[in-house]
Short mmCIF file of C-alpha atoms in Angstrom, two decimals:
data_model
loop_
_atom_site.label_atom_id
_atom_site.label_comp_id
_atom_site.label_asym_id
_atom_site.label_seq_id
_atom_site.Cartn_x
_atom_site.Cartn_y
_atom_site.Cartn_z
CA UNK A 1 57.19 28.67 129.53
CA UNK A 2 60.33 30.29 127.89
CA UNK A 3 61.41 29.16 124.75
CA UNK A 4 65.09 30.28 125.01
CA UNK A 5 67.30 27.26 125.17
CA UNK A 6 68.55 26.64 128.50
CA UNK A 7 72.39 25.45 129.00
CA UNK A 8 73.29 23.68 132.37
CA UNK A 9 76.85 24.30 133.57
CA UNK A 10 79.39 23.07 136.42
CA UNK A 11 82.55 24.80 136.48
CA UNK A 12 85.16 25.70 139.77
CA UNK A 13 86.07 28.60 138.08
CA UNK A 14 83.78 31.70 139.26
CA UNK A 15 85.98 34.37 136.60
CA UNK A 16 85.19 31.67 134.01
CA UNK A 17 81.77 31.17 134.86
CA UNK A 18 80.77 35.03 134.72
CA UNK A 19 82.67 35.30 131.24
CA UNK A 20 80.90 32.01 130.26
CA UNK A 21 77.60 33.33 130.82
CA UNK A 22 78.08 36.64 129.27
CA UNK A 23 78.84 34.80 126.49
CA UNK A 24 76.37 32.16 126.38
CA UNK A 25 73.34 35.26 126.97
CA UNK A 26 75.18 37.17 123.78
CA UNK A 27 73.88 34.06 122.15
CA UNK A 28 70.67 33.84 123.08
CA UNK A 29 70.89 31.17 125.55
CA UNK A 30 69.64 30.80 128.95
CA UNK A 31 72.76 29.55 131.33
CA UNK A 32 71.99 28.07 134.23
CA UNK A 33 75.31 27.63 136.49
CA UNK A 34 76.18 25.74 139.41
CA UNK A 35 79.66 24.87 141.35
CA UNK A 36 77.92 22.09 143.12
CA UNK A 37 77.98 18.32 141.79
CA UNK A 38 75.14 17.10 143.43
CA UNK A 39 73.06 20.37 142.53
CA UNK A 40 74.24 19.62 139.03
CA UNK A 41 73.41 16.29 139.06
CA UNK A 42 69.60 17.17 140.67
CA UNK A 43 68.96 20.13 138.05
CA UNK A 44 70.32 17.93 134.80
CA UNK A 45 68.18 14.87 135.83
CA UNK A 46 64.82 17.34 136.11
CA UNK A 47 65.75 17.90 132.40
CA UNK A 48 64.95 20.12 129.93
CA UNK A 49 68.48 21.27 128.60
CA UNK A 50 69.43 21.66 125.46
CA UNK A 51 72.70 21.29 126.47
CA UNK A 52 75.32 20.59 129.61
CA UNK A 53 78.74 21.89 129.93
CA UNK A 54 80.67 20.16 132.43
CA UNK A 55 84.39 21.09 133.44
CA UNK A 56 86.85 18.59 133.74
CA UNK A 57 89.72 20.04 135.49
CA UNK A 58 88.07 21.68 138.41
CA UNK A 59 85.65 18.93 139.12
CA UNK A 60 87.43 15.43 140.52
CA UNK A 61 83.83 14.04 139.52
CA UNK A 62 83.44 15.23 136.44
CA UNK A 63 83.43 12.09 134.69
CA UNK A 64 80.78 9.95 137.21
CA UNK A 65 78.76 12.83 136.69
CA UNK A 66 78.77 12.04 132.79
CA UNK A 67 78.09 8.53 133.69
CA UNK A 68 75.35 9.40 135.98
CA UNK A 69 73.42 11.45 133.75
CA UNK A 70 74.11 8.76 130.48
CA UNK A 71 73.02 6.17 132.99
CA UNK A 72 69.55 7.86 134.07
CA UNK A 73 68.68 9.78 131.12
CA UNK A 74 70.06 7.60 128.38
CA UNK A 75 71.68 8.92 124.66
CA UNK A 76 69.63 12.06 124.38
CA UNK A 77 71.25 14.77 126.86
CA UNK A 78 74.16 16.65 124.68
CA UNK A 79 77.15 17.07 127.28
CA UNK A 80 80.03 18.97 125.98
CA UNK A 81 83.19 18.47 128.44
CA UNK A 82 85.25 21.71 129.02
CA UNK A 83 89.17 21.42 129.98
CA UNK A 84 92.64 23.43 129.61
CA UNK A 85 94.05 19.98 128.82
CA UNK A 86 93.78 19.08 125.27
CA UNK A 87 95.95 15.89 125.07
CA UNK A 88 94.68 12.67 123.78
CA UNK A 89 93.85 10.74 126.53
CA UNK A 90 92.21 13.70 128.23
CA UNK A 91 89.70 13.99 125.55
CA UNK A 92 89.42 10.24 124.88
CA UNK A 93 88.67 9.66 128.62
CA UNK A 94 85.92 12.48 128.44
CA UNK A 95 84.20 10.67 125.46
CA UNK A 96 84.43 7.02 126.90
CA UNK A 97 82.67 8.25 129.91
CA UNK A 98 79.64 9.46 127.39
CA UNK A 99 80.55 12.95 126.47
CA UNK A 100 79.28 14.17 122.84
CA UNK A 101 82.04 16.84 122.32
CA UNK A 102 85.00 18.44 123.82
CA UNK A 103 85.99 22.09 123.87
CA UNK A 104 88.90 23.66 125.06
CA UNK A 105 89.74 26.67 127.42
CA UNK A 106 90.19 29.37 127.18
CA UNK A 107 87.17 29.62 125.37
CA UNK A 108 87.11 31.10 122.03
CA UNK A 109 83.52 32.67 121.45
CA UNK A 110 83.27 32.03 117.58
CA UNK A 111 84.00 28.43 118.32
CA UNK A 112 81.60 27.99 121.11
CA UNK A 113 78.64 30.05 119.20
CA UNK A 114 79.55 27.48 116.36
CA UNK A 115 79.19 24.45 118.63
CA UNK A 116 76.21 25.74 120.43
CA UNK A 117 74.20 26.44 116.92
CA UNK A 118 74.79 22.55 115.79
CA UNK A 119 73.77 20.99 118.95
CA UNK A 120 70.42 23.60 119.23
CA UNK A 121 69.79 22.72 115.54
CA UNK A 122 69.89 18.88 116.54
CA UNK A 123 67.39 19.57 119.19
CA UNK A 124 65.33 21.70 116.89
CA UNK A 125 65.37 18.84 114.04
CA UNK A 126 64.47 16.21 116.88
CA UNK A 127 61.44 18.47 118.19
CA UNK A 128 60.20 19.13 114.93
CA UNK A 129 60.17 15.50 114.22
CA UNK A 130 58.33 14.75 117.38
CA UNK A 131 54.57 14.94 115.30
CA UNK A 132 56.51 11.70 115.14
CA UNK A 133 56.66 9.33 117.56
CA UNK A 134 59.80 7.76 119.08
CA UNK A 135 60.79 4.46 118.67
CA UNK A 136 60.86 3.68 122.19
CA UNK A 137 63.88 3.10 124.28
CA UNK A 138 65.55 0.54 121.66
CA UNK A 139 66.13 1.63 118.27
CA UNK A 140 65.17 -0.51 115.20
CA UNK A 141 67.46 -1.55 113.06
CA UNK A 142 67.42 -1.73 109.27
CA UNK A 143 69.04 -1.40 106.07
CA UNK A 144 69.71 2.11 104.38
CA UNK A 145 70.13 2.25 100.82
CA UNK A 146 71.43 4.93 98.51
CA UNK A 147 72.10 5.60 95.24
CA UNK A 148 75.74 6.15 93.71
CA UNK A 149 77.75 6.17 90.40
CA UNK A 150 80.35 3.77 90.08
CA UNK A 151 83.13 5.64 87.92
CA UNK A 152 86.38 3.28 87.39
CA UNK A 153 86.97 -0.27 88.57
CA UNK A 154 90.25 -1.77 89.12
CA UNK A 155 91.37 -5.29 90.56
CA UNK A 156 91.38 -3.99 94.43
CA UNK A 157 88.06 -1.89 94.33
CA UNK A 158 85.73 0.85 92.83
CA UNK A 159 85.87 4.68 92.78
CA UNK A 160 82.50 5.83 93.63
CA UNK A 161 80.51 9.21 93.67
CA UNK A 162 77.80 9.77 95.69
CA UNK A 163 75.84 13.22 96.97
CA UNK A 164 76.52 11.46 100.45
CA UNK A 165 79.61 11.69 102.22
CA UNK A 166 80.93 8.13 103.35
CA UNK A 167 83.98 8.17 106.06
CA UNK A 168 86.92 6.03 105.47
CA UNK A 169 86.27 3.23 107.34
CA UNK A 170 82.75 2.22 106.40
CA UNK A 171 81.82 -1.10 105.59
CA UNK A 172 79.02 -1.23 102.66
CA UNK A 173 77.53 -3.13 100.18
CA UNK A 174 78.28 -2.18 97.14
CA UNK A 175 75.82 -3.22 93.99
CA UNK A 176 74.31 -2.00 90.62
CA UNK A 177 75.03 -3.07 87.07
CA UNK A 178 78.64 -3.01 86.80
CA UNK A 179 78.65 -5.43 90.29
CA UNK A 180 76.06 -7.63 88.29
CA UNK A 181 78.33 -7.69 85.41
CA UNK A 182 81.33 -9.10 87.28
CA UNK A 183 79.77 -11.50 89.08
CA UNK A 184 77.93 -12.82 86.02
CA UNK A 185 81.64 -12.98 84.22
CA UNK A 186 82.41 -15.72 86.47
CA UNK A 187 79.15 -17.55 87.58
CA UNK A 188 79.87 -15.93 91.01
CA UNK A 189 76.61 -16.98 93.02
CA UNK A 190 74.85 -16.16 89.85
CA UNK A 191 72.58 -13.23 91.15
CA UNK A 192 74.64 -11.94 93.28
CA UNK A 193 74.15 -8.26 93.25
CA UNK A 194 76.27 -6.63 95.85
CA UNK A 195 79.47 -7.34 97.04
CA UNK A 196 81.36 -6.13 100.66
CA UNK A 197 83.37 -3.31 100.40
CA UNK A 198 85.10 -1.14 102.69
CA UNK A 199 85.84 2.78 102.10
CA UNK A 200 89.32 3.29 102.01
CA UNK A 201 89.57 7.03 101.08
CA UNK A 202 86.87 9.74 100.69
CA UNK A 203 87.06 13.08 99.21
CA UNK A 204 85.20 16.28 97.81
CA UNK A 205 84.53 15.94 94.02
CA UNK A 206 82.58 19.31 93.48
CA UNK A 207 85.25 22.31 93.75
CA UNK A 208 83.96 24.38 97.07
CA UNK A 209 82.69 23.31 100.35
CA UNK A 210 78.88 23.44 101.27
CA UNK A 211 77.70 27.45 102.17
CA UNK A 212 75.14 29.23 102.91
CA UNK A 213 74.83 30.26 99.53
CA UNK A 214 76.16 27.32 97.69
CA UNK A 215 73.10 24.47 97.88
CA UNK A 216 74.59 21.33 99.25
CA UNK A 217 72.65 19.73 96.73
CA UNK A 218 75.62 20.19 94.30
CA UNK A 219 78.09 18.81 96.37
CA UNK A 220 79.40 15.87 95.51
CA UNK A 221 81.60 13.23 97.15
CA UNK A 222 83.84 10.70 95.67
CA UNK A 223 85.23 7.66 98.00
CA UNK A 224 87.43 4.24 96.97
CA UNK A 225 85.30 1.16 97.98
CA UNK A 226 88.49 -1.56 98.51
CA UNK A 227 86.53 -5.02 97.87
CA UNK A 228 86.43 -6.47 101.48
CA UNK A 229 89.34 -9.27 101.29
CA UNK A 230 87.84 -11.10 104.32
CA UNK A 231 84.64 -11.25 103.06
CA UNK A 232 85.23 -12.16 99.28
CA UNK A 233 86.97 -14.81 98.26
CA UNK A 234 89.26 -16.11 95.24
CA UNK A 235 86.58 -16.53 92.96
CA UNK A 236 85.45 -12.52 93.48
CA UNK A 237 88.86 -11.57 92.58
CA UNK A 238 89.59 -13.79 89.41
CA UNK A 239 86.42 -12.29 88.28
CA UNK A 240 87.14 -8.91 88.60
CA UNK A 241 90.37 -9.44 86.85
CA UNK A 242 88.61 -11.49 84.07
CA UNK A 243 86.17 -8.54 83.76
CA UNK A 244 88.86 -5.97 83.38
CA UNK A 245 90.78 -7.73 80.80
CA UNK A 246 87.96 -9.54 78.84
CA UNK A 247 84.82 -7.11 79.71
CA UNK A 248 81.77 -8.31 80.10
CA UNK A 249 80.47 -11.82 79.09
CA UNK A 250 78.34 -11.59 75.94
CA UNK A 251 74.58 -12.63 76.71
CA UNK B 1 98.16 -11.46 106.44
CA UNK B 2 101.24 -12.65 104.57
CA UNK B 3 102.96 -10.86 101.78
CA UNK B 4 101.11 -12.71 99.37
CA UNK B 5 97.97 -12.11 100.45
CA UNK B 6 95.16 -11.96 97.46
CA UNK B 7 97.89 -12.66 95.08
CA UNK B 8 97.04 -15.65 92.54
CA UNK B 9 99.78 -17.96 91.42
CA UNK B 10 99.59 -20.34 88.59
CA UNK B 11 102.44 -23.00 89.03
CA UNK B 12 102.89 -25.24 86.06
CA UNK B 13 104.69 -28.58 86.66
CA UNK B 14 104.22 -32.36 86.58
CA UNK B 15 106.55 -33.14 89.74
CA UNK B 16 104.64 -33.57 92.89
CA UNK B 17 107.86 -33.02 94.94
CA UNK B 18 108.24 -29.38 93.01
CA UNK B 19 104.58 -28.37 93.75
CA UNK B 20 104.85 -29.95 97.12
CA UNK B 21 107.96 -27.58 97.63
CA UNK B 22 106.40 -24.44 96.17
CA UNK B 23 103.28 -24.90 97.94
CA UNK B 24 105.14 -24.77 101.30
CA UNK B 25 106.45 -21.78 100.35
CA UNK B 26 103.67 -19.93 99.05
CA UNK B 27 100.32 -21.06 101.17
CA UNK B 28 101.88 -19.85 104.22
CA UNK B 29 102.11 -16.25 102.62
CA UNK B 30 98.38 -16.46 101.84
CA UNK B 31 98.73 -16.86 97.93
CA UNK B 32 95.92 -18.70 96.14
CA UNK B 33 98.13 -21.52 94.29
CA UNK B 34 96.48 -23.45 91.29
CA UNK B 35 98.68 -26.13 89.59
CA UNK B 36 98.60 -27.42 85.94
CA UNK B 37 100.52 -30.52 84.93
CA UNK B 38 99.98 -30.22 80.84
CA UNK B 39 100.88 -27.32 78.52
CA UNK B 40 97.57 -27.55 77.36
CA UNK B 41 95.53 -27.26 81.07
CA UNK B 42 98.38 -24.62 81.72
CA UNK B 43 97.08 -22.55 79.05
CA UNK B 44 93.50 -22.82 80.00
CA UNK B 45 93.92 -22.74 83.64
CA UNK B 46 95.88 -19.09 82.95
CA UNK B 47 93.04 -17.79 80.96
CA UNK B 48 90.58 -18.97 83.23
CA UNK B 49 92.26 -17.64 86.23
CA UNK B 50 93.99 -14.34 85.14
CA UNK B 51 96.85 -15.10 87.44
CA UNK B 52 99.15 -12.53 88.93
CA UNK B 53 102.07 -14.90 88.40
CA UNK B 54 102.80 -18.03 86.46
CA UNK B 55 105.61 -20.58 87.65
CA UNK B 56 106.89 -22.74 85.36
CA UNK B 57 108.85 -25.86 85.50
CA UNK B 58 110.88 -25.95 82.77
CA UNK B 59 111.26 -30.02 83.02
CA UNK B 60 107.92 -30.40 82.52
CA UNK B 61 107.30 -33.44 79.83
CA UNK B 62 107.76 -33.59 76.38
CA UNK B 63 109.00 -29.81 75.84
CA UNK B 64 105.51 -28.60 77.52
CA UNK B 65 107.13 -25.57 79.43
CA UNK B 66 108.22 -23.89 75.99
CA UNK B 67 105.02 -24.92 73.98
CA UNK B 68 103.27 -23.41 77.15
CA UNK B 69 105.48 -20.24 77.21
CA UNK B 70 104.95 -19.85 73.10
CA UNK B 71 101.56 -20.24 73.13
CA UNK B 72 100.84 -18.14 76.43
CA UNK B 73 102.92 -15.22 75.12
CA UNK B 74 102.67 -15.05 71.29
CA UNK B 75 99.98 -17.15 69.88
CA UNK B 76 96.82 -16.27 72.01
CA UNK B 77 96.36 -13.13 70.92
CA UNK B 78 95.19 -11.67 74.28
CA UNK B 79 97.18 -8.25 75.15
CA UNK B 80 97.01 -9.51 78.87
CA UNK B 81 99.12 -12.88 78.60
CA UNK B 82 101.96 -10.84 76.73
CA UNK B 83 102.54 -8.96 80.47
CA UNK B 84 101.72 -11.73 82.86
CA UNK B 85 105.30 -12.13 84.75
CA UNK B 86 106.66 -15.70 84.28
CA UNK B 87 109.02 -17.28 86.56
CA UNK B 88 110.90 -20.26 85.01
CA UNK B 89 112.23 -23.03 87.46
CA UNK B 90 115.66 -24.10 85.40
CA UNK B 91 118.29 -26.76 85.71
CA UNK B 92 121.78 -25.48 85.95
CA UNK B 93 122.94 -28.44 83.89
CA UNK B 94 120.36 -27.00 81.09
CA UNK B 95 121.75 -23.67 80.11
CA UNK B 96 120.18 -23.53 76.58
CA UNK B 97 116.92 -24.36 78.42
CA UNK B 98 117.04 -21.21 80.22
CA UNK B 99 117.95 -19.30 77.63
CA UNK B 100 115.29 -20.49 75.16
CA UNK B 101 112.77 -20.13 77.93
CA UNK B 102 113.64 -16.19 78.19
CA UNK B 103 113.72 -15.94 74.42
CA UNK B 104 109.83 -17.18 74.89
CA UNK B 105 109.04 -14.80 77.30
CA UNK B 106 110.28 -16.03 80.45
CA UNK B 107 110.23 -12.80 83.16
CA UNK B 108 113.12 -14.37 85.47
CA UNK B 109 114.60 -17.67 86.23
CA UNK B 110 115.48 -19.49 89.88
CA UNK B 111 117.72 -22.56 89.69
CA UNK B 112 117.19 -25.91 91.21
CA UNK B 113 117.44 -27.08 94.16
CA UNK B 114 114.87 -24.47 94.91
CA UNK B 115 115.40 -22.17 98.08
CA UNK B 116 112.45 -20.83 99.56
CA UNK B 117 113.50 -17.45 100.28
CA UNK B 118 114.55 -16.71 97.15
CA UNK B 119 111.17 -18.21 95.69
CA UNK B 120 109.35 -16.26 98.00
CA UNK B 121 110.82 -13.04 97.39
CA UNK B 122 111.10 -13.10 93.46
CA UNK B 123 107.24 -14.61 93.38
CA UNK B 124 106.15 -11.38 95.80
CA UNK B 125 108.31 -9.05 93.51
CA UNK B 126 107.16 -10.50 90.25
CA UNK B 127 103.63 -10.65 91.36
CA UNK B 128 103.63 -7.64 92.47
CA UNK B 129 104.32 -5.83 88.97
CA UNK B 130 101.69 -7.60 87.60
CA UNK B 131 99.27 -4.83 86.10
CA UNK B 132 95.66 -5.43 85.51
CA UNK B 133 94.17 -2.42 83.38
CA UNK B 134 91.77 -0.06 85.25
CA UNK B 135 88.49 0.40 83.34
CA UNK B 136 86.69 4.09 83.72
CA UNK B 137 83.26 3.86 83.51
CA UNK B 138 80.96 6.82 81.86
CA UNK B 139 79.40 6.76 85.58
CA UNK B 140 77.73 3.54 85.79
CA UNK B 141 74.51 3.48 88.25
CA UNK B 142 75.22 1.79 91.51
CA UNK B 143 73.95 1.24 95.22
CA UNK B 144 75.85 1.30 98.55
CA UNK B 145 73.73 -0.25 101.24
CA UNK B 146 74.66 0.29 105.16
CA UNK B 147 73.06 -0.59 108.11
CA UNK B 148 71.05 1.99 110.04
CA UNK B 149 68.96 2.46 113.15
CA UNK B 150 65.54 4.59 113.22
CA UNK B 151 65.47 6.58 116.34
CA UNK B 152 62.07 8.20 115.32
CA UNK B 153 59.12 7.56 112.93
CA UNK B 154 55.73 9.31 111.87
CA UNK B 155 54.02 11.57 109.34
CA UNK B 156 57.10 14.13 108.91
CA UNK B 157 59.48 10.95 108.26
CA UNK B 158 62.27 9.07 109.62
CA UNK B 159 65.06 10.53 111.86
CA UNK B 160 67.74 7.77 111.51
CA UNK B 161 71.11 7.43 112.23
CA UNK B 162 73.99 5.54 110.05
CA UNK B 163 77.57 5.61 109.53
CA UNK B 164 77.06 7.89 106.54
CA UNK B 165 76.14 11.61 106.44
CA UNK B 166 73.24 12.09 104.14
CA UNK B 167 73.28 14.52 101.30
CA UNK B 168 69.96 16.35 101.06
CA UNK B 169 67.21 16.15 98.79
CA UNK B 170 68.40 12.87 97.74
CA UNK B 171 66.53 9.34 97.02
CA UNK B 172 67.28 6.63 99.44
CA UNK B 173 65.52 3.19 100.39
CA UNK B 174 64.68 2.06 104.28
CA UNK B 175 64.11 -1.21 104.82
CA UNK B 176 63.59 -2.15 108.50
CA UNK B 177 61.04 -4.62 110.40
CA UNK B 178 59.44 -1.46 111.55
CA UNK B 179 58.89 -0.42 108.22
CA UNK B 180 57.38 -4.10 107.18
CA UNK B 181 55.15 -4.16 110.46
CA UNK B 182 53.37 -0.78 108.94
CA UNK B 183 52.76 -2.62 105.73
CA UNK B 184 55.22 -0.45 104.05
CA UNK B 185 57.86 -2.75 102.74
CA UNK B 186 61.07 -1.59 101.44
CA UNK B 187 60.18 2.41 100.29
CA UNK B 188 61.55 5.03 98.70
CA UNK B 189 62.05 8.36 100.13
CA UNK B 190 63.68 11.80 99.51
CA UNK B 191 66.18 12.91 102.50
CA UNK B 192 64.89 16.13 103.92
CA UNK B 193 66.48 19.72 103.15
CA UNK B 194 67.65 20.08 106.76
CA UNK B 195 70.72 17.86 106.39
CA UNK B 196 72.33 15.46 108.84
CA UNK B 197 72.83 16.87 112.65
CA UNK B 198 75.09 15.75 115.78
CA UNK B 199 75.14 12.43 116.43
CA UNK B 200 72.83 11.17 119.26
CA UNK B 201 76.01 9.34 121.19
CA UNK B 202 79.57 8.66 120.69
CA UNK B 203 79.47 6.10 123.41
CA UNK B 204 79.39 3.47 122.37
CA UNK B 205 79.61 4.04 118.71
CA UNK B 206 76.72 3.02 116.88
CA UNK B 207 78.22 2.41 113.22
CA UNK B 208 79.13 -0.92 112.23
CA UNK B 209 82.78 0.45 111.86
CA UNK B 210 83.11 2.08 114.93
CA UNK B 211 82.56 5.53 113.74
CA UNK B 212 80.64 8.03 115.08
CA UNK B 213 77.33 8.02 113.30
CA UNK B 214 75.54 10.60 111.95
CA UNK B 215 71.76 11.66 111.91
CA UNK B 216 69.70 12.45 108.82
CA UNK B 217 65.95 13.39 108.66
CA UNK B 218 64.13 11.64 105.82
CA UNK B 219 60.92 12.72 104.60
CA UNK B 220 58.43 9.99 103.37
CA UNK B 221 55.64 9.67 100.78
CA UNK B 222 52.03 10.78 101.28
CA UNK B 223 50.33 6.99 101.49
CA UNK B 224 53.47 6.00 103.94
CA UNK B 225 53.36 8.84 105.86
CA UNK B 226 49.08 8.80 106.35
CA UNK B 227 50.07 4.79 107.49
CA UNK B 228 52.82 6.28 110.01
CA UNK B 229 50.74 9.04 111.37
CA UNK B 230 47.86 6.05 112.10
CA UNK B 231 50.29 4.15 113.88
CA UNK B 232 51.98 7.00 115.41
CA UNK B 233 49.02 8.63 117.13
CA UNK B 234 49.18 6.45 119.96
CA UNK B 235 52.69 7.41 120.82
CA UNK B 236 55.61 4.86 120.66
CA UNK B 237 55.75 2.79 117.89
#
C-alpha cells in the first residue's frame, strides 16, 4: 500500500486537469482525476483520500456531490471547492453545502501547496492520534480552561493576554483573582469565580508572527473581553465601578 | 437596545410625579434607574451605586438638593464623586436656585415642566461623559473557559475542537463526562507541540459563537494515559 496521499479531483476542463495533475505530482501527492459525477462519488465513497477537489463551474451537481459525501461519510473528508467565481455568495453556497475550503482559478501553485500541506498535516495529526480511539460518531462535549493574564480592567470589560488566540466573537467565562475581588466587593453571588464575557477584539502582542524559526511558544495574544450585558446584571456592573473607584474590599 | 442601555442613573426627588415622568423617559431607553427621596439616602445611594448620572430635583424638601450637592461634591472626599455628572431639575421662577446649584457643582440644568425629549438627550449626553478610571494590573493571573468537544481520546492525549486556537506547550484543563467516566476528574495537561490544524467541518459551525472551530492535540499525564490506554484498547470509547 502506498503512503503517498491521494487527492480525488473532478473537473470538466481537460487543460486545467492536466495542469493540476502535474502540480500535484510535483507536490508529492497522487491525483485521482475524473470528469464524471457518478465516478467521482463512487470513488469518494470508497474512501482513502486525503482531500477532494471539486470544480464548481463545470459541474452543475457540484453542491449535491458535496452534500452526498457529507451525508454518507460525515464530517471527516476534506473537501475544497475550485471556481473562477470568487464572489461571496458562491463561496458561501459552497461552504454551506459542506465544503471545508474554497480556492480560486487560475490556481497559484504556491497557494495550492500551502493549502495542501495544511490538509495533509491535519490528516497526519489525526492518524498519529489513532493510537487513540475515536469517540464514536458523536463528539463528547466538555469544558476547556486555559490560563490567561488580566492586564487591565475598565467598566466595560478587561484586557487579557494569553498564549492562545481567541477570535473576536468568542463567548467565554473569565475567571481569576480579579473577578473574585470584584464579585466580593459587592457580594455579588458570594463565591462567584467567573463572569461571562464576549471577545470583541484580539491582536498579536509579540512583535512577529510565528515562523519556522520562532517557536510559537514565544507568541502571546491579547484580547478585549467585554462583560456580557445579556448575562451580567446591574449588580455586576455596579460592583465593577465600585472596584474601579474604591479598590478591592478590605478583608 | 435603548440609547441608555447599561447606564446607571440615580434620581433624587421626593415628588412621585417627577419620578414617574423621569422613569417614563428613562426606563424604555434601558437605563438602570434608582431613586432616593432625601439628601441623606441620596448620598448613601450615590456611594453605593456609583451611577453614571445623578438627576437632582432642586425642589427637594428642606433645601435637601443643595445639601446633597454640597456633600456629594465637596465634603465626602471621594475623588470620583467630584466628577459624576449631575443634572439639576429647576424652576424658571427660582433663578437663584439654579445659580446656587450650578455653584455647588451641578453640571447642567433643565427647567420644569419637564420635556421628555430634552431629558432623554441631556441624560444620554451627560451619562456617556461619565468616565470611570481604568485599572492597569501587574498581570493578574486569570482563567478563560470555553466549551469544547472531544473527537478522539487515548494514551497520547485528546484531539479536541474548541473556538480558540490553542498555543503549543501550554497548560490547560479539560472537563467532560467522558473524562469523569474514565475516573480522571478534571485533568490538567499540556497542549501538544504540533499546534492547531484545520477544522473538521465548517458546516454546521461547531463553536458556540458560530465561528469555525479549531482543533488542538493535547497530551495527558502518564497516569491518565494509562487509564485511557486501557479503556481505548477496545476501540471506541
